[in-house]
mmCIF file with all atom_site columns, C-alpha atoms in Angstrom:
data_model
loop_
_atom_site.group_PDB
_atom_site.id
_atom_site.type_symbol
_atom_site.label_atom_id
_atom_site.label_alt_id
_atom_site.label_comp_id
_atom_site.label_asym_id
_atom_site.label_entity_id
_atom_site.label_seq_id
_atom_site.pdbx_PDB_ins_code
_atom_site.Cartn_x
_atom_site.Cartn_y
_atom_site.Cartn_z
_atom_site.occupancy
_atom_site.B_iso_or_equiv
_atom_site.pdbx_formal_charge
_atom_site.auth_seq_id
_atom_site.auth_comp_id
_atom_site.auth_asym_id
_atom_site.auth_atom_id
_atom_site.pdbx_PDB_model_num
ATOM 1   C CA . GLU A 1 1   ? 164.471 84.942  33.716 1.00 54.00 ? 17  GLU A CA 1
ATOM 2   C CA . THR A 1 2   ? 161.041 86.476  33.156 1.00 60.00 ? 18  THR A CA 1
ATOM 3   C CA . GLY A 1 3   ? 160.250 90.137  33.812 1.00 90.00 ? 19  GLY A CA 1
ATOM 4   C CA . VAL A 1 4   ? 158.065 89.215  36.801 1.00 95.00 ? 20  VAL A CA 1
ATOM 5   C CA . THR A 1 5   ? 159.552 90.269  40.118 1.00 96.00 ? 21  THR A CA 1
ATOM 6   C CA . GLN A 1 6   ? 158.397 89.521  43.646 1.00 97.00 ? 22  GLN A CA 1
ATOM 7   C CA . SER A 1 7   ? 159.323 90.915  47.024 1.00 96.00 ? 23  SER A CA 1
ATOM 8   C CA . PRO A 1 8   ? 160.421 90.045  49.551 1.00 97.00 ? 24  PRO A CA 1
ATOM 9   C CA . THR A 1 9   ? 162.335 86.875  48.703 1.00 96.00 ? 25  THR A CA 1
ATOM 10  C CA . HIS A 1 10  ? 161.935 85.367  52.136 1.00 96.00 ? 26  HIS A CA 1
ATOM 11  C CA . LEU A 1 11  ? 159.793 86.257  55.109 1.00 96.00 ? 27  LEU A CA 1
ATOM 12  C CA . ILE A 1 12  ? 159.370 84.871  58.617 1.00 98.00 ? 28  ILE A CA 1
ATOM 13  C CA . LYS A 1 13  ? 156.226 85.682  60.568 1.00 98.00 ? 29  LYS A CA 1
ATOM 14  C CA . THR A 1 14  ? 154.514 84.353  63.666 1.00 98.00 ? 30  THR A CA 1
ATOM 15  C CA . ARG A 1 15  ? 151.046 82.894  63.895 1.00 98.00 ? 31  ARG A CA 1
ATOM 16  C CA . GLY A 1 16  ? 148.315 85.541  63.972 1.00 98.00 ? 32  GLY A CA 1
ATOM 17  C CA . GLN A 1 17  ? 150.344 88.212  62.194 1.00 98.00 ? 33  GLN A CA 1
ATOM 18  C CA . GLN A 1 18  ? 149.542 89.771  58.843 1.00 98.00 ? 34  GLN A CA 1
ATOM 19  C CA . VAL A 1 19  ? 151.724 89.788  55.726 1.00 98.00 ? 35  VAL A CA 1
ATOM 20  C CA . THR A 1 20  ? 151.803 91.633  52.396 1.00 98.00 ? 36  THR A CA 1
ATOM 21  C CA . LEU A 1 21  ? 153.582 90.195  49.375 1.00 98.00 ? 37  LEU A CA 1
ATOM 22  C CA . ARG A 1 22  ? 154.251 92.184  46.224 1.00 98.00 ? 38  ARG A CA 1
ATOM 23  C CA . CYS A 1 23  ? 154.492 91.381  42.547 1.00 97.00 ? 39  CYS A CA 1
ATOM 24  C CA . SER A 1 24  ? 155.432 93.401  39.484 1.00 96.00 ? 40  SER A CA 1
ATOM 25  C CA . SER A 1 25  ? 154.052 91.929  36.305 1.00 92.00 ? 41  SER A CA 1
ATOM 26  C CA . GLN A 1 26  ? 155.864 91.601  33.016 1.00 90.00 ? 42  GLN A CA 1
ATOM 27  C CA . SER A 1 27  ? 155.676 94.684  30.821 1.00 86.00 ? 43  SER A CA 1
ATOM 28  C CA . GLY A 1 28  ? 152.479 94.725  28.762 1.00 85.00 ? 44  GLY A CA 1
ATOM 29  C CA . HIS A 1 29  ? 150.678 92.164  30.917 1.00 90.00 ? 45  HIS A CA 1
ATOM 30  C CA . ASN A 1 30  ? 147.380 93.175  32.520 1.00 90.00 ? 46  ASN A CA 1
ATOM 31  C CA . THR A 1 31  ? 146.585 89.944  34.357 1.00 91.00 ? 47  THR A CA 1
ATOM 32  C CA . VAL A 1 32  ? 148.189 88.674  37.537 1.00 94.00 ? 48  VAL A CA 1
ATOM 33  C CA . SER A 1 33  ? 147.449 85.350  39.214 1.00 94.00 ? 49  SER A CA 1
ATOM 34  C CA . TRP A 1 34  ? 148.635 84.262  42.647 1.00 97.00 ? 50  TRP A CA 1
ATOM 35  C CA . TYR A 1 35  ? 149.464 80.699  43.628 1.00 97.00 ? 51  TYR A CA 1
ATOM 36  C CA . GLN A 1 36  ? 150.455 78.986  46.854 1.00 98.00 ? 52  GLN A CA 1
ATOM 37  C CA . GLN A 1 37  ? 152.925 76.120  46.604 1.00 97.00 ? 53  GLN A CA 1
ATOM 38  C CA . ALA A 1 38  ? 153.478 73.896  49.607 1.00 96.00 ? 54  ALA A CA 1
ATOM 39  C CA . LEU A 1 39  ? 156.632 71.814  49.741 1.00 92.00 ? 55  LEU A CA 1
ATOM 40  C CA . GLY A 1 40  ? 156.464 68.882  47.348 1.00 90.00 ? 56  GLY A CA 1
ATOM 41  C CA . GLN A 1 41  ? 153.168 69.988  45.839 1.00 93.00 ? 57  GLN A CA 1
ATOM 42  C CA . GLY A 1 42  ? 152.111 71.802  42.695 1.00 95.00 ? 58  GLY A CA 1
ATOM 43  C CA . PRO A 1 43  ? 151.034 75.444  42.824 1.00 96.00 ? 59  PRO A CA 1
ATOM 44  C CA . GLN A 1 44  ? 147.435 76.042  44.004 1.00 96.00 ? 60  GLN A CA 1
ATOM 45  C CA . PHE A 1 45  ? 145.452 78.881  42.475 1.00 94.00 ? 61  PHE A CA 1
ATOM 46  C CA . ILE A 1 46  ? 144.529 81.598  44.990 1.00 96.00 ? 62  ILE A CA 1
ATOM 47  C CA . PHE A 1 47  ? 143.014 84.327  42.810 1.00 94.00 ? 63  PHE A CA 1
ATOM 48  C CA . GLN A 1 48  ? 143.459 86.310  39.635 1.00 92.00 ? 64  GLN A CA 1
ATOM 49  C CA . TYR A 1 49  ? 143.326 90.036  38.936 1.00 93.00 ? 65  TYR A CA 1
ATOM 50  C CA . TYR A 1 50  ? 142.490 91.497  35.556 1.00 90.00 ? 66  TYR A CA 1
ATOM 51  C CA . ARG A 1 51  ? 142.641 95.262  35.052 1.00 88.00 ? 67  ARG A CA 1
ATOM 52  C CA . GLU A 1 52  ? 142.397 95.935  38.806 1.00 91.00 ? 68  GLU A CA 1
ATOM 53  C CA . GLU A 1 53  ? 139.389 93.674  39.406 1.00 91.00 ? 69  GLU A CA 1
ATOM 54  C CA . GLU A 1 54  ? 139.359 90.234  41.016 1.00 91.00 ? 70  GLU A CA 1
ATOM 55  C CA . ASN A 1 55  ? 138.613 87.806  38.215 1.00 88.00 ? 71  ASN A CA 1
ATOM 56  C CA . GLY A 1 56  ? 138.168 84.479  39.939 1.00 87.00 ? 72  GLY A CA 1
ATOM 57  C CA . ARG A 1 57  ? 139.184 82.871  43.191 1.00 91.00 ? 73  ARG A CA 1
ATOM 58  C CA . GLY A 1 58  ? 140.315 79.447  44.259 1.00 90.00 ? 74  GLY A CA 1
ATOM 59  C CA . ASN A 1 59  ? 139.428 77.595  47.430 1.00 91.00 ? 75  ASN A CA 1
ATOM 60  C CA . PHE A 1 60  ? 141.076 79.980  49.891 1.00 96.00 ? 76  PHE A CA 1
ATOM 61  C CA . PRO A 1 61  ? 139.454 81.730  52.881 1.00 96.00 ? 77  PRO A CA 1
ATOM 62  C CA . PRO A 1 62  ? 138.667 85.482  52.888 1.00 96.00 ? 78  PRO A CA 1
ATOM 63  C CA . ARG A 1 63  ? 141.747 86.235  55.000 1.00 98.00 ? 79  ARG A CA 1
ATOM 64  C CA . PHE A 1 64  ? 143.605 85.901  51.689 1.00 98.00 ? 80  PHE A CA 1
ATOM 65  C CA . SER A 1 65  ? 142.974 89.125  49.803 1.00 97.00 ? 81  SER A CA 1
ATOM 66  C CA . GLY A 1 66  ? 144.602 91.058  47.037 1.00 96.00 ? 82  GLY A CA 1
ATOM 67  C CA . LEU A 1 67  ? 144.886 94.218  45.038 1.00 96.00 ? 83  LEU A CA 1
ATOM 68  C CA . GLN A 1 68  ? 145.967 95.177  41.573 1.00 96.00 ? 84  GLN A CA 1
ATOM 69  C CA . PHE A 1 69  ? 147.188 98.683  40.853 1.00 95.00 ? 85  PHE A CA 1
ATOM 70  C CA . PRO A 1 70  ? 146.827 100.830 37.710 1.00 93.00 ? 86  PRO A CA 1
ATOM 71  C CA . ASN A 1 71  ? 150.330 99.793  36.609 1.00 91.00 ? 87  ASN A CA 1
ATOM 72  C CA . TYR A 1 72  ? 149.146 96.149  36.945 1.00 92.00 ? 88  TYR A CA 1
ATOM 73  C CA . SER A 1 73  ? 151.446 95.346  39.831 1.00 94.00 ? 89  SER A CA 1
ATOM 74  C CA . SER A 1 74  ? 149.732 93.403  42.584 1.00 97.00 ? 90  SER A CA 1
ATOM 75  C CA . GLU A 1 75  ? 149.707 92.630  46.285 1.00 98.00 ? 91  GLU A CA 1
ATOM 76  C CA . LEU A 1 76  ? 148.667 89.535  48.187 1.00 98.00 ? 92  LEU A CA 1
ATOM 77  C CA . ASN A 1 77  ? 147.619 90.088  51.787 1.00 98.00 ? 93  ASN A CA 1
ATOM 78  C CA . VAL A 1 78  ? 147.174 87.330  54.315 1.00 98.00 ? 94  VAL A CA 1
ATOM 79  C CA . ASN A 1 79  ? 145.636 88.079  57.709 1.00 97.00 ? 95  ASN A CA 1
ATOM 80  C CA . ALA A 1 80  ? 145.679 85.989  60.875 1.00 98.00 ? 96  ALA A CA 1
ATOM 81  C CA . LEU A 1 81  ? 148.530 83.801  59.659 1.00 98.00 ? 97  LEU A CA 1
ATOM 82  C CA . GLU A 1 82  ? 148.366 80.086  60.403 1.00 98.00 ? 98  GLU A CA 1
ATOM 83  C CA . LEU A 1 83  ? 151.189 77.560  60.443 1.00 97.00 ? 99  LEU A CA 1
ATOM 84  C CA . ASP A 1 84  ? 149.786 75.945  57.277 1.00 97.00 ? 100 ASP A CA 1
ATOM 85  C CA . ASP A 1 85  ? 150.263 79.212  55.401 1.00 98.00 ? 101 ASP A CA 1
ATOM 86  C CA . SER A 1 86  ? 153.974 78.432  55.268 1.00 98.00 ? 102 SER A CA 1
ATOM 87  C CA . ALA A 1 87  ? 154.667 78.001  51.555 1.00 97.00 ? 103 ALA A CA 1
ATOM 88  C CA . LEU A 1 88  ? 156.181 79.497  48.437 1.00 97.00 ? 104 LEU A CA 1
ATOM 89  C CA . TYR A 1 89  ? 153.881 82.202  47.069 1.00 98.00 ? 105 TYR A CA 1
ATOM 90  C CA . LEU A 1 90  ? 154.101 82.669  43.336 1.00 98.00 ? 106 LEU A CA 1
ATOM 91  C CA . CYS A 1 91  ? 152.656 85.318  41.135 1.00 96.00 ? 107 CYS A CA 1
ATOM 92  C CA . ALA A 1 92  ? 152.258 84.899  37.417 1.00 95.00 ? 108 ALA A CA 1
ATOM 93  C CA . SER A 1 93  ? 151.415 87.426  34.771 1.00 93.00 ? 109 SER A CA 1
ATOM 94  C CA . SER A 1 94  ? 149.868 86.946  31.365 1.00 89.00 ? 110 SER A CA 1
ATOM 95  C CA . SER A 1 95  ? 148.684 89.211  28.600 1.00 84.00 ? 111 SER A CA 1
ATOM 96  C CA . THR A 1 96  ? 145.006 88.338  28.556 1.00 74.00 ? 112 THR A CA 1
ATOM 97  C CA . GLY A 1 97  ? 144.298 85.962  31.426 1.00 64.00 ? 113 GLY A CA 1
ATOM 98  C CA . GLN A 1 98  ? 143.046 83.297  29.064 1.00 66.00 ? 114 GLN A CA 1
ATOM 99  C CA . GLY A 1 99  ? 144.019 79.667  29.281 1.00 62.00 ? 115 GLY A CA 1
ATOM 100 C CA . VAL A 1 100 ? 145.703 79.759  25.898 1.00 71.00 ? 116 VAL A CA 1
ATOM 101 C CA . ASP A 1 101 ? 148.323 82.166  27.224 1.00 78.00 ? 117 ASP A CA 1
ATOM 102 C CA . GLU A 1 102 ? 151.483 80.997  28.853 1.00 85.00 ? 118 GLU A CA 1
ATOM 103 C CA . GLN A 1 103 ? 151.924 82.377  32.311 1.00 89.00 ? 119 GLN A CA 1
ATOM 104 C CA . PHE A 1 104 ? 155.168 84.014  33.332 1.00 93.00 ? 120 PHE A CA 1
ATOM 105 C CA . PHE A 1 105 ? 156.030 83.230  36.919 1.00 95.00 ? 121 PHE A CA 1
ATOM 106 C CA . GLY A 1 106 ? 158.115 85.234  39.314 1.00 96.00 ? 122 GLY A CA 1
ATOM 107 C CA . PRO A 1 107 ? 160.720 83.617  41.576 1.00 96.00 ? 123 PRO A CA 1
ATOM 108 C CA . GLY A 1 108 ? 158.309 83.484  44.506 1.00 97.00 ? 124 GLY A CA 1
ATOM 109 C CA . THR A 1 109 ? 158.285 84.611  48.121 1.00 98.00 ? 125 THR A CA 1
ATOM 110 C CA . ARG A 1 110 ? 159.094 81.942  50.689 1.00 97.00 ? 126 ARG A CA 1
ATOM 111 C CA . LEU A 1 111 ? 156.870 82.554  53.732 1.00 98.00 ? 127 LEU A CA 1
ATOM 112 C CA . THR A 1 112 ? 157.571 80.765  56.991 1.00 98.00 ? 128 THR A CA 1
ATOM 113 C CA . VAL A 1 113 ? 155.019 81.003  59.800 1.00 98.00 ? 129 VAL A CA 1
ATOM 114 C CA . LEU A 1 114 ? 156.273 80.060  63.259 1.00 97.00 ? 130 LEU A CA 1
ATOM 115 C CA . SER B 2 1   ? 135.768 65.214  42.370 1.00 71.00 ? 23  SER B CA 1
ATOM 116 C CA . GLN B 2 2   ? 138.132 66.914  39.959 1.00 77.00 ? 24  GLN B CA 1
ATOM 117 C CA . LYS B 2 3   ? 141.710 65.704  40.066 1.00 86.00 ? 25  LYS B CA 1
ATOM 118 C CA . ILE B 2 4   ? 144.918 66.115  38.102 1.00 92.00 ? 26  ILE B CA 1
ATOM 119 C CA . GLU B 2 5   ? 147.609 63.606  38.941 1.00 94.00 ? 27  GLU B CA 1
ATOM 120 C CA . GLN B 2 6   ? 151.229 63.084  38.026 1.00 95.00 ? 28  GLN B CA 1
ATOM 121 C CA . ASN B 2 7   ? 153.595 60.321  39.060 1.00 85.00 ? 29  ASN B CA 1
ATOM 122 C CA . SER B 2 8   ? 154.628 61.324  42.551 1.00 78.00 ? 30  SER B CA 1
ATOM 123 C CA . GLU B 2 9   ? 157.717 59.129  42.506 1.00 86.00 ? 31  GLU B CA 1
ATOM 124 C CA . ALA B 2 10  ? 160.875 60.628  41.074 1.00 92.00 ? 32  ALA B CA 1
ATOM 125 C CA . LEU B 2 11  ? 161.953 59.409  37.674 1.00 95.00 ? 33  LEU B CA 1
ATOM 126 C CA . ASN B 2 12  ? 165.626 58.474  37.389 1.00 96.00 ? 34  ASN B CA 1
ATOM 127 C CA . ILE B 2 13  ? 167.049 57.826  33.936 1.00 96.00 ? 35  ILE B CA 1
ATOM 128 C CA . GLN B 2 14  ? 170.403 57.605  32.221 1.00 97.00 ? 36  GLN B CA 1
ATOM 129 C CA . GLU B 2 15  ? 171.680 60.429  30.030 1.00 97.00 ? 37  GLU B CA 1
ATOM 130 C CA . GLY B 2 16  ? 170.702 59.950  26.416 1.00 97.00 ? 38  GLY B CA 1
ATOM 131 C CA . LYS B 2 17  ? 167.539 57.995  27.164 1.00 97.00 ? 39  LYS B CA 1
ATOM 132 C CA . THR B 2 18  ? 163.979 59.243  26.649 1.00 97.00 ? 40  THR B CA 1
ATOM 133 C CA . ALA B 2 19  ? 162.095 60.398  29.728 1.00 97.00 ? 41  ALA B CA 1
ATOM 134 C CA . THR B 2 20  ? 158.324 59.969  29.706 1.00 97.00 ? 42  THR B CA 1
ATOM 135 C CA . LEU B 2 21  ? 156.162 61.727  32.282 1.00 97.00 ? 43  LEU B CA 1
ATOM 136 C CA . THR B 2 22  ? 152.449 61.151  32.735 1.00 97.00 ? 44  THR B CA 1
ATOM 137 C CA . CYS B 2 23  ? 149.611 63.506  33.612 1.00 96.00 ? 45  CYS B CA 1
ATOM 138 C CA . ASN B 2 24  ? 146.105 62.122  34.213 1.00 96.00 ? 46  ASN B CA 1
ATOM 139 C CA . TYR B 2 25  ? 142.996 64.094  34.970 1.00 94.00 ? 47  TYR B CA 1
ATOM 140 C CA . THR B 2 26  ? 139.420 63.283  35.988 1.00 90.00 ? 48  THR B CA 1
ATOM 141 C CA . ASN B 2 27  ? 136.189 65.263  35.811 1.00 86.00 ? 49  ASN B CA 1
ATOM 142 C CA . TYR B 2 28  ? 137.686 67.990  33.651 1.00 84.00 ? 50  TYR B CA 1
ATOM 143 C CA . SER B 2 29  ? 137.169 68.764  29.992 1.00 82.00 ? 51  SER B CA 1
ATOM 144 C CA . PRO B 2 30  ? 140.126 71.038  29.347 1.00 84.00 ? 52  PRO B CA 1
ATOM 145 C CA . ALA B 2 31  ? 140.487 72.880  26.077 1.00 82.00 ? 53  ALA B CA 1
ATOM 146 C CA . TYR B 2 32  ? 144.234 73.189  26.741 1.00 87.00 ? 54  TYR B CA 1
ATOM 147 C CA . LEU B 2 33  ? 146.892 71.548  28.786 1.00 90.00 ? 55  LEU B CA 1
ATOM 148 C CA . GLN B 2 34  ? 150.215 73.147  29.649 1.00 93.00 ? 56  GLN B CA 1
ATOM 149 C CA . TRP B 2 35  ? 153.564 71.801  30.808 1.00 96.00 ? 57  TRP B CA 1
ATOM 150 C CA . TYR B 2 36  ? 155.986 73.746  32.990 1.00 97.00 ? 58  TYR B CA 1
ATOM 151 C CA . ARG B 2 37  ? 159.469 73.115  34.318 1.00 98.00 ? 59  ARG B CA 1
ATOM 152 C CA . GLN B 2 38  ? 160.406 74.141  37.849 1.00 98.00 ? 60  GLN B CA 1
ATOM 153 C CA . ASP B 2 39  ? 163.907 74.219  39.293 1.00 96.00 ? 61  ASP B CA 1
ATOM 154 C CA . PRO B 2 40  ? 164.432 74.203  43.075 1.00 92.00 ? 62  PRO B CA 1
ATOM 155 C CA . GLY B 2 41  ? 163.650 77.571  44.663 1.00 89.00 ? 63  GLY B CA 1
ATOM 156 C CA . ARG B 2 42  ? 162.414 79.104  41.404 1.00 93.00 ? 64  ARG B CA 1
ATOM 157 C CA . GLY B 2 43  ? 159.100 79.762  39.733 1.00 95.00 ? 65  GLY B CA 1
ATOM 158 C CA . PRO B 2 44  ? 157.739 77.445  37.017 1.00 97.00 ? 66  PRO B CA 1
ATOM 159 C CA . VAL B 2 45  ? 158.777 78.125  33.428 1.00 96.00 ? 67  VAL B CA 1
ATOM 160 C CA . PHE B 2 46  ? 156.367 77.480  30.561 1.00 94.00 ? 68  PHE B CA 1
ATOM 161 C CA . LEU B 2 47  ? 157.414 74.761  28.107 1.00 96.00 ? 69  LEU B CA 1
ATOM 162 C CA . LEU B 2 48  ? 154.518 73.732  25.880 1.00 95.00 ? 70  LEU B CA 1
ATOM 163 C CA . LEU B 2 49  ? 150.784 74.114  25.430 1.00 93.00 ? 71  LEU B CA 1
ATOM 164 C CA . ILE B 2 50  ? 148.667 71.542  23.627 1.00 93.00 ? 72  ILE B CA 1
ATOM 165 C CA . ARG B 2 51  ? 145.051 72.042  22.596 1.00 90.00 ? 73  ARG B CA 1
ATOM 166 C CA . GLU B 2 52  ? 142.311 69.427  22.794 1.00 88.00 ? 74  GLU B CA 1
ATOM 167 C CA . ASN B 2 53  ? 142.203 69.064  19.016 1.00 89.00 ? 75  ASN B CA 1
ATOM 168 C CA . GLU B 2 54  ? 145.967 68.450  18.798 1.00 91.00 ? 76  GLU B CA 1
ATOM 169 C CA . LYS B 2 55  ? 147.204 64.925  19.309 1.00 87.00 ? 77  LYS B CA 1
ATOM 170 C CA . GLU B 2 56  ? 150.863 65.841  19.518 1.00 95.00 ? 78  GLU B CA 1
ATOM 171 C CA . LYS B 2 57  ? 153.101 68.897  19.841 1.00 95.00 ? 79  LYS B CA 1
ATOM 172 C CA . ARG B 2 58  ? 156.869 69.100  19.501 1.00 96.00 ? 80  ARG B CA 1
ATOM 173 C CA . LYS B 2 59  ? 159.498 71.630  20.481 1.00 95.00 ? 81  LYS B CA 1
ATOM 174 C CA . GLU B 2 60  ? 163.139 70.685  19.987 1.00 96.00 ? 82  GLU B CA 1
ATOM 175 C CA . ARG B 2 61  ? 163.696 67.578  22.172 1.00 97.00 ? 83  ARG B CA 1
ATOM 176 C CA . LEU B 2 62  ? 160.289 67.873  23.824 1.00 97.00 ? 84  LEU B CA 1
ATOM 177 C CA . LYS B 2 63  ? 157.101 66.130  22.731 1.00 98.00 ? 85  LYS B CA 1
ATOM 178 C CA . VAL B 2 64  ? 153.669 66.293  24.324 1.00 98.00 ? 86  VAL B CA 1
ATOM 179 C CA . THR B 2 65  ? 150.644 64.152  23.522 1.00 97.00 ? 87  THR B CA 1
ATOM 180 C CA . PHE B 2 66  ? 147.071 64.755  24.602 1.00 94.00 ? 88  PHE B CA 1
ATOM 181 C CA . ASP B 2 67  ? 144.460 61.987  24.626 1.00 93.00 ? 89  ASP B CA 1
ATOM 182 C CA . THR B 2 68  ? 141.072 63.385  25.631 1.00 90.00 ? 90  THR B CA 1
ATOM 183 C CA . THR B 2 69  ? 139.533 59.904  25.588 1.00 92.00 ? 91  THR B CA 1
ATOM 184 C CA . LEU B 2 70  ? 142.044 58.520  28.074 1.00 93.00 ? 92  LEU B CA 1
ATOM 185 C CA . LYS B 2 71  ? 142.145 61.921  29.849 1.00 93.00 ? 93  LYS B CA 1
ATOM 186 C CA . GLN B 2 72  ? 145.907 61.781  29.752 1.00 94.00 ? 94  GLN B CA 1
ATOM 187 C CA . SER B 2 73  ? 148.880 63.773  28.555 1.00 95.00 ? 95  SER B CA 1
ATOM 188 C CA . LEU B 2 74  ? 152.351 62.335  28.091 1.00 97.00 ? 96  LEU B CA 1
ATOM 189 C CA . PHE B 2 75  ? 155.484 64.501  28.145 1.00 97.00 ? 97  PHE B CA 1
ATOM 190 C CA . HIS B 2 76  ? 158.615 63.132  26.502 1.00 98.00 ? 98  HIS B CA 1
ATOM 191 C CA . ILE B 2 77  ? 162.183 64.422  26.611 1.00 98.00 ? 99  ILE B CA 1
ATOM 192 C CA . THR B 2 78  ? 164.371 62.678  24.050 1.00 97.00 ? 100 THR B CA 1
ATOM 193 C CA . ALA B 2 79  ? 168.157 62.416  24.304 1.00 97.00 ? 101 ALA B CA 1
ATOM 194 C CA . SER B 2 80  ? 167.904 63.554  27.918 1.00 97.00 ? 102 SER B CA 1
ATOM 195 C CA . GLN B 2 81  ? 170.738 65.500  29.530 1.00 97.00 ? 103 GLN B CA 1
ATOM 196 C CA . PRO B 2 82  ? 171.671 66.133  33.176 1.00 97.00 ? 104 PRO B CA 1
ATOM 197 C CA . ALA B 2 83  ? 170.542 69.747  32.634 1.00 97.00 ? 105 ALA B CA 1
ATOM 198 C CA . ASP B 2 84  ? 167.002 68.413  32.117 1.00 98.00 ? 106 ASP B CA 1
ATOM 199 C CA . SER B 2 85  ? 166.885 67.402  35.789 1.00 98.00 ? 107 SER B CA 1
ATOM 200 C CA . ALA B 2 86  ? 164.025 69.369  37.344 1.00 97.00 ? 108 ALA B CA 1
ATOM 201 C CA . THR B 2 87  ? 160.410 69.030  38.418 1.00 97.00 ? 109 THR B CA 1
ATOM 202 C CA . TYR B 2 88  ? 157.882 69.015  35.597 1.00 98.00 ? 110 TYR B CA 1
ATOM 203 C CA . LEU B 2 89  ? 154.345 70.217  36.189 1.00 97.00 ? 111 LEU B CA 1
ATOM 204 C CA . CYS B 2 90  ? 151.264 69.759  34.067 1.00 96.00 ? 112 CYS B CA 1
ATOM 205 C CA . ALA B 2 91  ? 148.425 72.248  34.341 1.00 94.00 ? 113 ALA B CA 1
ATOM 206 C CA . LEU B 2 92  ? 144.990 72.704  32.889 1.00 90.00 ? 114 LEU B CA 1
ATOM 207 C CA . ASP B 2 93  ? 142.452 75.495  32.928 1.00 82.00 ? 115 ASP B CA 1
ATOM 208 C CA . SER B 2 94  ? 140.031 75.149  35.832 1.00 71.00 ? 116 SER B CA 1
ATOM 209 C CA . SER B 2 95  ? 137.165 76.366  33.666 1.00 67.00 ? 117 SER B CA 1
ATOM 210 C CA . SER B 2 96  ? 136.898 77.264  30.053 1.00 61.00 ? 118 SER B CA 1
ATOM 211 C CA . ASN B 2 97  ? 139.681 79.508  28.903 1.00 60.00 ? 119 ASN B CA 1
ATOM 212 C CA . THR B 2 98  ? 140.113 81.522  32.081 1.00 67.00 ? 120 THR B CA 1
ATOM 213 C CA . GLY B 2 99  ? 143.808 81.149  32.740 1.00 70.00 ? 121 GLY B CA 1
ATOM 214 C CA . LYS B 2 100 ? 143.123 79.921  36.264 1.00 82.00 ? 122 LYS B CA 1
ATOM 215 C CA . LEU B 2 101 ? 145.439 76.966  36.198 1.00 88.00 ? 123 LEU B CA 1
ATOM 216 C CA . ILE B 2 102 ? 145.094 73.767  38.179 1.00 90.00 ? 124 ILE B CA 1
ATOM 217 C CA . PHE B 2 103 ? 148.455 72.062  38.580 1.00 94.00 ? 125 PHE B CA 1
ATOM 218 C CA . GLY B 2 104 ? 149.434 68.494  39.198 1.00 95.00 ? 126 GLY B CA 1
ATOM 219 C CA . GLN B 2 105 ? 151.843 67.823  42.028 1.00 96.00 ? 127 GLN B CA 1
ATOM 220 C CA . GLY B 2 106 ? 154.767 67.522  39.650 1.00 96.00 ? 128 GLY B CA 1
ATOM 221 C CA . THR B 2 107 ? 157.203 64.757  38.781 1.00 97.00 ? 129 THR B CA 1
ATOM 222 C CA . THR B 2 108 ? 160.880 65.151  39.597 1.00 97.00 ? 130 THR B CA 1
ATOM 223 C CA . LEU B 2 109 ? 163.200 63.970  36.861 1.00 97.00 ? 131 LEU B CA 1
ATOM 224 C CA . GLN B 2 110 ? 166.810 63.102  37.602 1.00 97.00 ? 132 GLN B CA 1
ATOM 225 C CA . VAL B 2 111 ? 169.065 62.464  34.601 1.00 97.00 ? 133 VAL B CA 1
ATOM 226 C CA . LYS B 2 112 ? 172.305 60.743  35.522 1.00 96.00 ? 134 LYS B CA 1
ATOM 227 C CA . PRO B 2 113 ? 175.451 61.173  33.428 1.00 94.00 ? 135 PRO B CA 1
#
């Protein structure tokens, strides 16, 4: 098990609602990346935070937003939930945010949108 | 368009045999390629990283090759065991050295005793 934790484990929401997912990075890591993983697919990059600043974004609409705090923990917020947002949301931390670093993934939050 | 593809069909092999998984990519020039293992309901776990100037990398029973001409990486598990059953994901950096990984869809390996 890595030191990356995520909460909650599971979440059920209805279409149109808003959700906040949380991630605590591994000790000493200043970079957090968020991924969305639909069933049977690989993780898709949402965005990355490095030292509290957004450091790159994937092909996701603005209703996906995030924050990183001074302790390097992070939040993913999704507004106006759609059925297609149902997925496993993964956060990953790394020490520098560079491609040469391995990323340490948390167990994920399973979001179901009804 | 940019794509990274893995065999979508599950790979079923007998215990003790070598499993070989394929990762192909187009319209990328990655400096690194990574392989991860993912068990059901859990996050991916890093296995190996191979750089563009490395042809082969080994770690215990695992071997990865990287052919930048063919735009392909092969992942081998020798002397496979039932405990190796999982989904294996390849990933590359979406742009130079940024850590923003693009993943393939994964290949599920089932090792039968």
